[in-house]
Coordinates of C-alpha atoms in Angstrom, one line a residue:
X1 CA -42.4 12.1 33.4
X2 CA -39.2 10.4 33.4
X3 CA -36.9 12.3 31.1
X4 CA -35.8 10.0 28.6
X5 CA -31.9 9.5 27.0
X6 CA -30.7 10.4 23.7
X7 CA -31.4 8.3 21.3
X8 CA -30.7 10.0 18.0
X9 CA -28.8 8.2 15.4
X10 CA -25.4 9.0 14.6
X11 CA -25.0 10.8 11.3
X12 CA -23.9 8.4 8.1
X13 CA -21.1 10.8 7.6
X14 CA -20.0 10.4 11.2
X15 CA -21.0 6.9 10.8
X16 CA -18.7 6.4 8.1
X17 CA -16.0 8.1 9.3
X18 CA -15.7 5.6 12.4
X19 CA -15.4 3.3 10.0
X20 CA -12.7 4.9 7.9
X21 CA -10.8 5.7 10.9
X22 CA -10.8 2.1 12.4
X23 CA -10.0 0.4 9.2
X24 CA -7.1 2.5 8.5
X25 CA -5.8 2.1 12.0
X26 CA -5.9 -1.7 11.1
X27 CA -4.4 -1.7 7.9
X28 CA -1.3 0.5 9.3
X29 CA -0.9 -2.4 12.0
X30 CA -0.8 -4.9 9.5
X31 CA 1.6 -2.9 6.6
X32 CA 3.8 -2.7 9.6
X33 CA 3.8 -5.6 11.4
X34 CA 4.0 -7.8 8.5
X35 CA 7.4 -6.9 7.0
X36 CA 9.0 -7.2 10.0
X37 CA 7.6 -10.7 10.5
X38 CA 9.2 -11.5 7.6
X39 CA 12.2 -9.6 7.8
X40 CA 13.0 -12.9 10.9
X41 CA 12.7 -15.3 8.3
X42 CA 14.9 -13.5 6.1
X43 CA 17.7 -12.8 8.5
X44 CA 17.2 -17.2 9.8
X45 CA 17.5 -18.0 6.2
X46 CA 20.6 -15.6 5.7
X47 CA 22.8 -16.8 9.3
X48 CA 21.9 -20.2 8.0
X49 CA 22.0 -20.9 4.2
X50 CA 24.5 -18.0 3.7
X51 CA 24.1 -15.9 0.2
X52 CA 23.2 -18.2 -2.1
X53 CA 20.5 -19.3 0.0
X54 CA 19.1 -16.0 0.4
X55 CA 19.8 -15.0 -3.1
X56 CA 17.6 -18.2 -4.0
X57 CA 15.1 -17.3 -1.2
X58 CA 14.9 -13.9 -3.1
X59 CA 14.6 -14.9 -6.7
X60 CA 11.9 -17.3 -5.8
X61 CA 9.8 -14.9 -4.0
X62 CA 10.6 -12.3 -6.5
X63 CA 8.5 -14.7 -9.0
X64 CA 5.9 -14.8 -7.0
X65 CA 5.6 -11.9 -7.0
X66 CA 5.0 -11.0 -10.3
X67 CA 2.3 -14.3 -10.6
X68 CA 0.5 -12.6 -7.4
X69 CA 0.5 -9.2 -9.7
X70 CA -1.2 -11.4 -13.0
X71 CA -3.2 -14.3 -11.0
X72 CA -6.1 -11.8 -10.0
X73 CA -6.5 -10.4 -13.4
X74 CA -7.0 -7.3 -11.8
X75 CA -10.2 -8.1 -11.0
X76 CA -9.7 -6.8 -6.9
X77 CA -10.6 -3.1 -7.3
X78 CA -13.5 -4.2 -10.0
X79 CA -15.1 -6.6 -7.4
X80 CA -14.8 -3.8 -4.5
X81 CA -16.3 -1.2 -6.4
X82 CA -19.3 -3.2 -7.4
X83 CA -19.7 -4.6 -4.0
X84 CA -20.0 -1.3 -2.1
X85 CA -22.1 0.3 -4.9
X86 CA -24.5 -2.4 -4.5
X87 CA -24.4 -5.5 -1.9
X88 CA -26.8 -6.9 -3.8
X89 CA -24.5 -8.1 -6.6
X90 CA -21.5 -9.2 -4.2
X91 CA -22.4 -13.0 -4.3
X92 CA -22.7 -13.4 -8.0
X93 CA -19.6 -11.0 -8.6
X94 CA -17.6 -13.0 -6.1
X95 CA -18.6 -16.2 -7.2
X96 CA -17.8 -15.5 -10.9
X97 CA -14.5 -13.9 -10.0
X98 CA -13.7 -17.0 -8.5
X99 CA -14.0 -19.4 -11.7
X100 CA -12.0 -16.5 -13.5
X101 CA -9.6 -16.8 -10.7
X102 CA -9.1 -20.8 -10.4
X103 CA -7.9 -21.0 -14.2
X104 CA -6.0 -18.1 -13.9
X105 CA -4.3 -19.6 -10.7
X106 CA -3.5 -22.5 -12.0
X107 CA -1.3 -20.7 -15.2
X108 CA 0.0 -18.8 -13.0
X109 CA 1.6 -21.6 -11.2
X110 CA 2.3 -23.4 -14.4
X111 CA 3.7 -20.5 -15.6
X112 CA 6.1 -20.1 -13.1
X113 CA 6.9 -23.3 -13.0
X114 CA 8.2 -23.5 -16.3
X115 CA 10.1 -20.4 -16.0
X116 CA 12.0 -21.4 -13.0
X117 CA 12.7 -24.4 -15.6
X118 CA 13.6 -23.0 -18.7
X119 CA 15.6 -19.7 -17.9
X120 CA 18.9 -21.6 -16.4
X121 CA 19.4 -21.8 -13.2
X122 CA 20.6 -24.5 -11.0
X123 CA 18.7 -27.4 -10.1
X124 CA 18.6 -26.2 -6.0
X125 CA 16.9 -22.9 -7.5
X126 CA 14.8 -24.6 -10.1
X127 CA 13.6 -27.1 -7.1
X128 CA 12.7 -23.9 -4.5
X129 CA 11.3 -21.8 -7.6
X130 CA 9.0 -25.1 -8.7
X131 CA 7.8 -25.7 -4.8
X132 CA 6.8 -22.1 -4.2
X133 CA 5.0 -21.7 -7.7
X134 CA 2.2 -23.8 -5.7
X135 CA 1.5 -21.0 -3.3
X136 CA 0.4 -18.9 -6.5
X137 CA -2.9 -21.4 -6.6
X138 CA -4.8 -19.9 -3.8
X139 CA -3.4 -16.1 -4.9
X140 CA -6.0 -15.2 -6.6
X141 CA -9.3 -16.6 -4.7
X142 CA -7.0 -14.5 -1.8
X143 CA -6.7 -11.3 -3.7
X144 CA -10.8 -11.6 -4.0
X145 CA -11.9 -12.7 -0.7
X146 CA -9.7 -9.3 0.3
X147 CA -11.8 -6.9 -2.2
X148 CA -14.5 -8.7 -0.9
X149 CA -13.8 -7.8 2.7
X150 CA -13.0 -4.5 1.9
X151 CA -15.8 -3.8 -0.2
X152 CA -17.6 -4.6 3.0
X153 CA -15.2 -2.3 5.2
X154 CA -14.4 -5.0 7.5
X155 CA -10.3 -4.8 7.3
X156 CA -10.4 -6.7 10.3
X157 CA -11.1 -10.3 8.2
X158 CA -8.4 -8.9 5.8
X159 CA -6.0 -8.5 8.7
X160 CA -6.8 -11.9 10.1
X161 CA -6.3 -13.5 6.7
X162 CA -2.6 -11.9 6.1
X163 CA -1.8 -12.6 9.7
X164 CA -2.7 -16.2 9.1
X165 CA -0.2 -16.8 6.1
X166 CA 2.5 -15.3 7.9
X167 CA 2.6 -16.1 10.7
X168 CA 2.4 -19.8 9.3
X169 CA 5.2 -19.0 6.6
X170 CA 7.5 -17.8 9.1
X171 CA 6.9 -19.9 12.2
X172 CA 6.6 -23.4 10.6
X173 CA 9.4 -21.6 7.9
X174 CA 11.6 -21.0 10.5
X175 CA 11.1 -24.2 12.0
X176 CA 11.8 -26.4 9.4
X177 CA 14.6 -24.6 8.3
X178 CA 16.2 -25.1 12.0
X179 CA 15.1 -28.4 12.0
X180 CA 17.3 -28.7 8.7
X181 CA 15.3 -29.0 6.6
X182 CA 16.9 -26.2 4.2
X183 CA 15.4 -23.6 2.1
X184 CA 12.1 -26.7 0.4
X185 CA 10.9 -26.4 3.9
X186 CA 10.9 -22.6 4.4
X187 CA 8.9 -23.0 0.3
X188 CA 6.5 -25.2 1.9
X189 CA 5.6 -23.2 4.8
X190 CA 4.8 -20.5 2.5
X191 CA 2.5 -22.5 0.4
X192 CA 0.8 -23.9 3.5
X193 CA 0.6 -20.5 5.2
X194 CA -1.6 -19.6 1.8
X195 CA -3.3 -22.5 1.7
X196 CA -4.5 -22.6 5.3
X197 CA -4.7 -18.0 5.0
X198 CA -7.0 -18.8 1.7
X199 CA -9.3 -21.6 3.3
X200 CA -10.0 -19.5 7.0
X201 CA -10.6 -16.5 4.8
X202 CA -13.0 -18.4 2.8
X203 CA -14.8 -19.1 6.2
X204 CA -14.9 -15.7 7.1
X205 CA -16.1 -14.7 3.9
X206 CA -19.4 -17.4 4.6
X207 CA -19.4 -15.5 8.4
X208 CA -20.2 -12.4 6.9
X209 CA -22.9 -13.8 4.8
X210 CA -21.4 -14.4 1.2
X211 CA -21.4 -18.2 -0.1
X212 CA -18.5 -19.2 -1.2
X213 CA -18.7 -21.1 -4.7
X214 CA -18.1 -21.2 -8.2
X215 CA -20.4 -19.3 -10.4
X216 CA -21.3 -19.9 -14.1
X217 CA -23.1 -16.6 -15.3
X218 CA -22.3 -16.2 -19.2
X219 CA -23.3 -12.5 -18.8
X220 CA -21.0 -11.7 -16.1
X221 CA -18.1 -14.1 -17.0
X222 CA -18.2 -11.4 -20.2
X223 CA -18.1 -8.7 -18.6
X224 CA -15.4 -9.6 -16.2
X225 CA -13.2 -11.1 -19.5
X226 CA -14.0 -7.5 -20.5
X227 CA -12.7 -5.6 -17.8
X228 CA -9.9 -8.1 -16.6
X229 CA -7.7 -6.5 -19.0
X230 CA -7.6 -3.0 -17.8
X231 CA -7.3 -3.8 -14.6
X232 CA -4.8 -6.6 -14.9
X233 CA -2.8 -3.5 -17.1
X234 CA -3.2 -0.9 -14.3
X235 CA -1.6 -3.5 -11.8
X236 CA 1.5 -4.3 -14.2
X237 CA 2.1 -0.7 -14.6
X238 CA 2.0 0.2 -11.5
X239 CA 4.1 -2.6 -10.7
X240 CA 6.4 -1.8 -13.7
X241 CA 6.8 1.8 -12.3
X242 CA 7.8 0.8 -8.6
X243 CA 10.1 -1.8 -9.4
X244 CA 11.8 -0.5 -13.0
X245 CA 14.5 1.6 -11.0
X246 CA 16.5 -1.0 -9.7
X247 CA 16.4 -2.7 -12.6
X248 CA 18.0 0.5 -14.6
X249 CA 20.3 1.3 -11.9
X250 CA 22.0 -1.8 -11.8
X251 CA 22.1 -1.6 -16.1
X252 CA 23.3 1.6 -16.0
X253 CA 25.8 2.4 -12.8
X254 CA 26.5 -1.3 -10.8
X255 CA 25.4 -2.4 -7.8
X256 CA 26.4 -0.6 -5.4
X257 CA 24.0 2.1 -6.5
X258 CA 21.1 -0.4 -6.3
X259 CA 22.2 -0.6 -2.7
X260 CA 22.1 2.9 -1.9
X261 CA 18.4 3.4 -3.8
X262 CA 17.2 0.2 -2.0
X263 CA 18.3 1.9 1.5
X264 CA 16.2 4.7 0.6
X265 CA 13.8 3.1 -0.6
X266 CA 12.7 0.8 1.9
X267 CA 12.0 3.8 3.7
X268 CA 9.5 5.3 1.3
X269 CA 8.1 2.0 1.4
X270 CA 7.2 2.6 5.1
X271 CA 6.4 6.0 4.9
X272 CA 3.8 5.4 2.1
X273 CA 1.7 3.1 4.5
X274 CA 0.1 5.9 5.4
X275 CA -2.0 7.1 2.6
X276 CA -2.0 3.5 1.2
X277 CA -3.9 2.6 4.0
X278 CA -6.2 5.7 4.3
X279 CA -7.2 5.6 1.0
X280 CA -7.8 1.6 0.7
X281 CA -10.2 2.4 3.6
X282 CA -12.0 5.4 2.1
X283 CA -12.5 3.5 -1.6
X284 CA -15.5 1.9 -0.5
X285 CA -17.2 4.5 0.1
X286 CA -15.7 6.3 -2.9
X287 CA -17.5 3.5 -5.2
X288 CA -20.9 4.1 -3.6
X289 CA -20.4 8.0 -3.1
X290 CA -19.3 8.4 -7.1
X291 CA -22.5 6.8 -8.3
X292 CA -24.7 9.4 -6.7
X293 CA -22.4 12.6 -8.0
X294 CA -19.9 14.9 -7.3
X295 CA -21.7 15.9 -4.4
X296 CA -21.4 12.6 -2.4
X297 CA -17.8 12.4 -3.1
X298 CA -17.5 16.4 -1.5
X299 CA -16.5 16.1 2.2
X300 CA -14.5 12.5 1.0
X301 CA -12.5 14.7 -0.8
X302 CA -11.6 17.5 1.3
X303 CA -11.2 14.9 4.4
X304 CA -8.6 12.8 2.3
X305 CA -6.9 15.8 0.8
X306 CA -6.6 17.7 4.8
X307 CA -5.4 14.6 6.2
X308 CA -3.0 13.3 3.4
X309 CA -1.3 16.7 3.3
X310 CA -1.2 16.7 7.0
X311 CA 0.3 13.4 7.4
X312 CA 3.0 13.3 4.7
X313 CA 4.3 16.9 4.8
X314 CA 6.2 16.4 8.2
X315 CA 7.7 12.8 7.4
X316 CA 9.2 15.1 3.9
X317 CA 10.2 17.8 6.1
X318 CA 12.1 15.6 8.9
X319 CA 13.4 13.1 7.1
X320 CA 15.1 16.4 5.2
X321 CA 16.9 17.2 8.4
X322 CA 17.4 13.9 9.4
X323 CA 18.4 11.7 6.2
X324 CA 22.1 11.4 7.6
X325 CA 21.4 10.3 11.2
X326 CA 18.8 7.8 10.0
X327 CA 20.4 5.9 7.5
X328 CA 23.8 5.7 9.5
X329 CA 21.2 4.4 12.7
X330 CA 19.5 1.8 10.2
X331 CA 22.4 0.6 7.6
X332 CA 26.0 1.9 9.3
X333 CA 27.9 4.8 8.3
X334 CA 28.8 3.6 4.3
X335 CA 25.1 4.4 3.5
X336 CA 26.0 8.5 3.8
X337 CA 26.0 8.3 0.0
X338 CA 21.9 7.7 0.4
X339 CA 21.1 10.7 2.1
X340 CA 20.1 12.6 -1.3
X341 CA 18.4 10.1 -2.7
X342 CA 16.4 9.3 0.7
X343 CA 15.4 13.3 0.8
X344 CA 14.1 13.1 -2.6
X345 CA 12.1 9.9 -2.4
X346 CA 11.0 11.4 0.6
X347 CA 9.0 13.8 -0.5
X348 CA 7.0 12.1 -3.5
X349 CA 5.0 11.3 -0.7
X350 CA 3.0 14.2 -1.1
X351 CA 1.7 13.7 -4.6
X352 CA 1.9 10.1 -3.8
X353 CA -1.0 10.4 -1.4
X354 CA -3.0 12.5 -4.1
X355 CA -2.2 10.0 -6.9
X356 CA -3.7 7.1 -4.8
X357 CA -6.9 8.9 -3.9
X358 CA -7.4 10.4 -7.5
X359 CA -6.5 6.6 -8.8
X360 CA -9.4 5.3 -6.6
X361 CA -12.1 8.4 -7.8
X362 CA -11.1 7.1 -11.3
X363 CA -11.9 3.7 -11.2
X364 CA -15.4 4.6 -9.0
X365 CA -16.0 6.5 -11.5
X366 CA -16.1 3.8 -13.9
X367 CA -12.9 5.8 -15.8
X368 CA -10.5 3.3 -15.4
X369 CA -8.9 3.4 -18.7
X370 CA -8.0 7.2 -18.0
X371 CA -5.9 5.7 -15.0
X372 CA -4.2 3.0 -17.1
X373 CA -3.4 5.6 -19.8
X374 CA -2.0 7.8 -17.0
X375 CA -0.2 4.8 -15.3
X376 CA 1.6 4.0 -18.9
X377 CA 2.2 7.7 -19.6
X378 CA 3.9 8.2 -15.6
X379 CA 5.8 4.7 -16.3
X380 CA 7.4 5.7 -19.9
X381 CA 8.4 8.7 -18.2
X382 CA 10.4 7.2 -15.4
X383 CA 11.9 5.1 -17.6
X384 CA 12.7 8.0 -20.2
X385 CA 14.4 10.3 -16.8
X386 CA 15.9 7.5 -15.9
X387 CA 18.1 6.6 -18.5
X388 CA 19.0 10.6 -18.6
X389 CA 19.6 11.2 -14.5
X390 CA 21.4 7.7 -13.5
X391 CA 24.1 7.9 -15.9
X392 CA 25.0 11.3 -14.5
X393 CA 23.9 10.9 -10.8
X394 CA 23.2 7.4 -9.9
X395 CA 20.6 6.1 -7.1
X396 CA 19.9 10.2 -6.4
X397 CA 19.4 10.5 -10.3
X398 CA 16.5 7.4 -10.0
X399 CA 15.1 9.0 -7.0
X400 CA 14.9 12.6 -8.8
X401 CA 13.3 10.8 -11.9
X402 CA 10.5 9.5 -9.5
X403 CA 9.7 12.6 -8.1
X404 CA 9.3 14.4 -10.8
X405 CA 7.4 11.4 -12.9
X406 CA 5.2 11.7 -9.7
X407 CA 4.1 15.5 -9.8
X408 CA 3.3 14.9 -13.8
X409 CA 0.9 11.4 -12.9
X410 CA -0.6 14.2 -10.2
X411 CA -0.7 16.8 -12.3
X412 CA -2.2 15.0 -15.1
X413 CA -4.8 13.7 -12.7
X414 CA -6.2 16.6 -10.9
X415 CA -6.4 18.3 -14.7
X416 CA -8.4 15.9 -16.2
X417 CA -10.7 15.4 -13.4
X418 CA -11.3 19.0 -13.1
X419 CA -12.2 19.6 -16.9
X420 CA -13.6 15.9 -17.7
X421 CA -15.3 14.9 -13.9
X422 CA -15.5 18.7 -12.1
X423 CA -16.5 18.3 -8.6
X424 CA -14.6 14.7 -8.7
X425 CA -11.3 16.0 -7.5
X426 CA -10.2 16.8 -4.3
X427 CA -9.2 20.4 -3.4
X428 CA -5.6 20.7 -3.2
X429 CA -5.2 24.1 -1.0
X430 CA -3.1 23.9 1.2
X431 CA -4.0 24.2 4.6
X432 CA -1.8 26.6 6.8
X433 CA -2.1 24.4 9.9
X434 CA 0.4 21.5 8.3
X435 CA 2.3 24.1 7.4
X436 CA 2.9 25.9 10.3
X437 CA 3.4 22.8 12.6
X438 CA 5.7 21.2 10.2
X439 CA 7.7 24.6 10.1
X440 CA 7.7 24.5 14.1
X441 CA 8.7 20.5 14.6
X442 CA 11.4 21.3 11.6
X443 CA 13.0 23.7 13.4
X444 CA 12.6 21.7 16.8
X445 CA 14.7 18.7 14.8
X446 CA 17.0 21.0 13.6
X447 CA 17.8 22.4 17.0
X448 CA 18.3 19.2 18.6
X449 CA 19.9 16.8 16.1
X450 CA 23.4 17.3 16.8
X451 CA 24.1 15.2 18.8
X452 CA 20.8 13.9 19.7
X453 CA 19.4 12.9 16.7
X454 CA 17.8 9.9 18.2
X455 CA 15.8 12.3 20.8
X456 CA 14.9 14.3 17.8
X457 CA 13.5 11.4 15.2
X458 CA 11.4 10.1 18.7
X459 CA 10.1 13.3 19.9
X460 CA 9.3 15.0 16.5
X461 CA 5.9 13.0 15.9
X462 CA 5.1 14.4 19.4
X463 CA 5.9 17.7 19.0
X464 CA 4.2 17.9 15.2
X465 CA 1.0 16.5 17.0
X466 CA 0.4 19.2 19.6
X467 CA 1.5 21.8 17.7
X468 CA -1.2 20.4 15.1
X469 CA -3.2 20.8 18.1
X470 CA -2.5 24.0 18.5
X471 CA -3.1 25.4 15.3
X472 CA -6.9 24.7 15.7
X473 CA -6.4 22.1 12.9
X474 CA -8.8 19.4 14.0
X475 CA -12.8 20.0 14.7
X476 CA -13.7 18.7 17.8
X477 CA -15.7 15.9 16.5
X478 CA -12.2 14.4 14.9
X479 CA -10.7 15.0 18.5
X480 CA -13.8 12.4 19.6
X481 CA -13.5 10.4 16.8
X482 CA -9.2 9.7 17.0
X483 CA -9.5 9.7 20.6
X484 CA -7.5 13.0 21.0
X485 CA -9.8 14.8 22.9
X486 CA -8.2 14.6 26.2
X487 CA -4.6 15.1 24.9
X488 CA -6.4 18.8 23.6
X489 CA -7.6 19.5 27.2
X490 CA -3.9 18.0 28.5
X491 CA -2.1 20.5 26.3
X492 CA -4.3 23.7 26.7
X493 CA -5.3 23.8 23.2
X494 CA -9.2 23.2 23.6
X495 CA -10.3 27.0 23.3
X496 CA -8.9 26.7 19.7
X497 CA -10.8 23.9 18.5
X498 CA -13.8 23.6 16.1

């Protein structure tokens, strides 16, 4: 008898893992590439419009901004929760959402708009501030064919719809804007790269088997009215907490220290892609795990809270050694000032990464006021060190007030999940392996930084790797599943894997 192959079905965890893995490997490429797509357009519009071109560039897009944050109602995280939970219900929750999200869109723009109008400024910036206000029409029906995507784990169609609208708004931006057609043509770019982003995305969304239309269902039109505003509060919060310091600083020191903090702070914003993405890609399966029971959400939590310590704990640690070197390679050597600041932003990353994941068992746990209570209490907190550390200590006083504002939101977290939702929470032990190989590729910058800092900020990812390797870390199905397993056999570690 001819012996026949294997043909046993992967395991859903396994399954699901894959899928965790691949989505977070796309949304890193696109949290990446994305900003410095844009950065080209900024740097065209600065060489050629000068300051006040930029500084109008800047206010605009600062307003959209805050219309992308209030267009969507919040509704993103409360259409990808229901969707994985139950496919069934993704059509008439999209559909619904999308009536919601017209009106709101159109507000929106007229709300931006008229403030561009009313609040005084010249009629160049009133004209760029009135064009781009269009491009907050599609925001919304954007924001849900996103939690739509992702609610399906297929980050791919979120990636492709991002790409679209920039590289739209920075090709055809750029392009105009050589052609001379000043800053209105760079403003219609953007609202055609969202325009033609929101349309393609709509096709994609019909691809993977959704209709896209506009649904009238009194029943869920209430609930949605219901739960817009928690949602749409969570978002402002969180928004309100991120943005408040440079606000303060400039209120309560000058500019100069909103220069350092925004130094810094650019690179948090990079070194927070991370988790951001791992968690976006693991919340779908958080929303489906959480209605079956602490159970479900068990090896969820303990893979999120292994590889979220393991991935943030070395950026802390080198960045520590590094801070100096770094900001003098990326800004010049007047940015020395930063260094504290940058070493303290630097390490809210590791609550950070426990805030997000928490944040996301909250909501798929249908306790989504609990994370809007603890987004306003984290928020008034920042504000309330803020105005006591800047005074005394500037951007490092902002950056202090952030970290410590951070560790309360976690702490507050992980203690109400464990007495209100036990079994919810991820464990937060720490696991010796991080620890170790951050220790060893800490003391490997430290040897070599002077004067090779450059070798040393290249070669420590490396060197924390293998020594994560090393340490027996990683089972060997993760070494098959990230594609590490010949890099294990390559550096002699295979004997110590699971």
């Amino acid at each position: 008898m001819t012996a026949q192959p294997n043909t046993a079905a992967a395991h859903p965890r396994d399954l699901g893992a894959a899928r965790v893995v691949k989505n977070t490997a796309v949304l890193l490429a696109l949290r990446v590439g994305m900003p410095m797509l844009s950065v080209a357009l900024v740097l065209a519009v600065s060489r050629t419009l000068g300051a006040e071109g930029l500084g109008r560039y800047t206010l605009a897009f600062t307003f959209l901004y805050f219309c992308d944050t209030i267009a969507p109602l919040g509704l993103r995280a409360l259409i990808t929760r229901e969707g994985a939970r139950n496919g069934a219900v993704l059509k008439s929750m999209l559909a619904n959402s999308l009536t919601l999200g017209t009106a709101s869109g159109l507000l929106s723009a007229g709300l931006m708009a008229t403030l561009g109008l009313v609040l005084g400024y010249d009629t160049a910036t009133q004209r760029v501030v009135l064009l781009l206000s269009l491009a907050v029409l599609p925001s919304p029906l954007m924001a849900f064919f996103e939690a739509t995507f992702v609610a399906l784990e297929r980050m791919e169609y979120v990636a492709a719809m991002l790409l679209a609208e920039v590289i739209v708004r920075v090709g055809l931006g750029g392009a105009l804007l050589l052609a001379g057609y000043g800053l209105e043509g760079v403003m219609l770019a953007a609202v055609a790269g969202r325009l033609l982003a929101c349309f393609g995305a709509s096709r994609l969304v019909e691809r993977a088997g959704i209709p896209v239309r506009w649904g009238l269902d009194p029943v869920l039109l209430r609930q949605l009215v219901r739960e817009a505003p928690t949602f749409l509060m969570i978002s402002v919060f969180a928004t309100l907490y991120w943005r408040i310091d440079a606000f303060m600083l400039s209120q309560l020191r000058g500019v100069e220290d909103v220069g350092y903090y925004g130094a810094a702070w650019r690179l948090l914003e990079f070194a927070i892609i991370i988790p951001q993405s791992f968690c976006l890609s693991l919340y779908p399966q958080m929303a489906s795990a959480a209605a079956q029971g602490a159970a479900a959400l068990d090896w969820l939590g303990r893979a999120a809270a292994r590889y979220l310590f393991a991935a943030s704990l070395p950026a802390a640690v080198c960045v520590t050694l590094l801070a100096e070197p770094i900001l003098t390679l990326l800004y010049g050597e007047s940015f020395h000032a930063a260094a504290g600041a940058l070493i303290v932003l630097m390490w809210s990353v590791v609550p950070y990464g426990w805030i997000r994941y928490h944040a996301y068992v909250l909501v798929a746990a249908n306790h989504q006021r609990v994370d809007l209570a603890l987004n306003g209490l984290a928020s008034l907190c920042n504000i309330a060190l803020n105005f006591g550390l800047i005074p005394a200590y500037g951007a490092l006083g902002a950056a202090l007030a952030t970290l410590i504002s951070l560790w309360l939101y976690a702490s507050l977290q992980y203690l109400y999940l464990q007495q209100r939702l036990p079994g919810y929470a991820a464990p937060l032990r720490p696991d010796a392996a991080p620890l170790l190989a951050a220790a060893l590729t800490g003391v490997f910058v430290w040897t070599v930084r002077q004067p090779h800092a450059v070798v040393a900020l290249t070669a420590a990812p490396f060197v924390y790797a293998v020594t994560l390797l090393g340490t027996g870390f990683f089972t060997s199905a993760e070494l098959r599943l990230l594609h590490l397993d010949r890099l294990a056999k390559a550096c002699g570690v295979s004997a110590l894997i699971r």
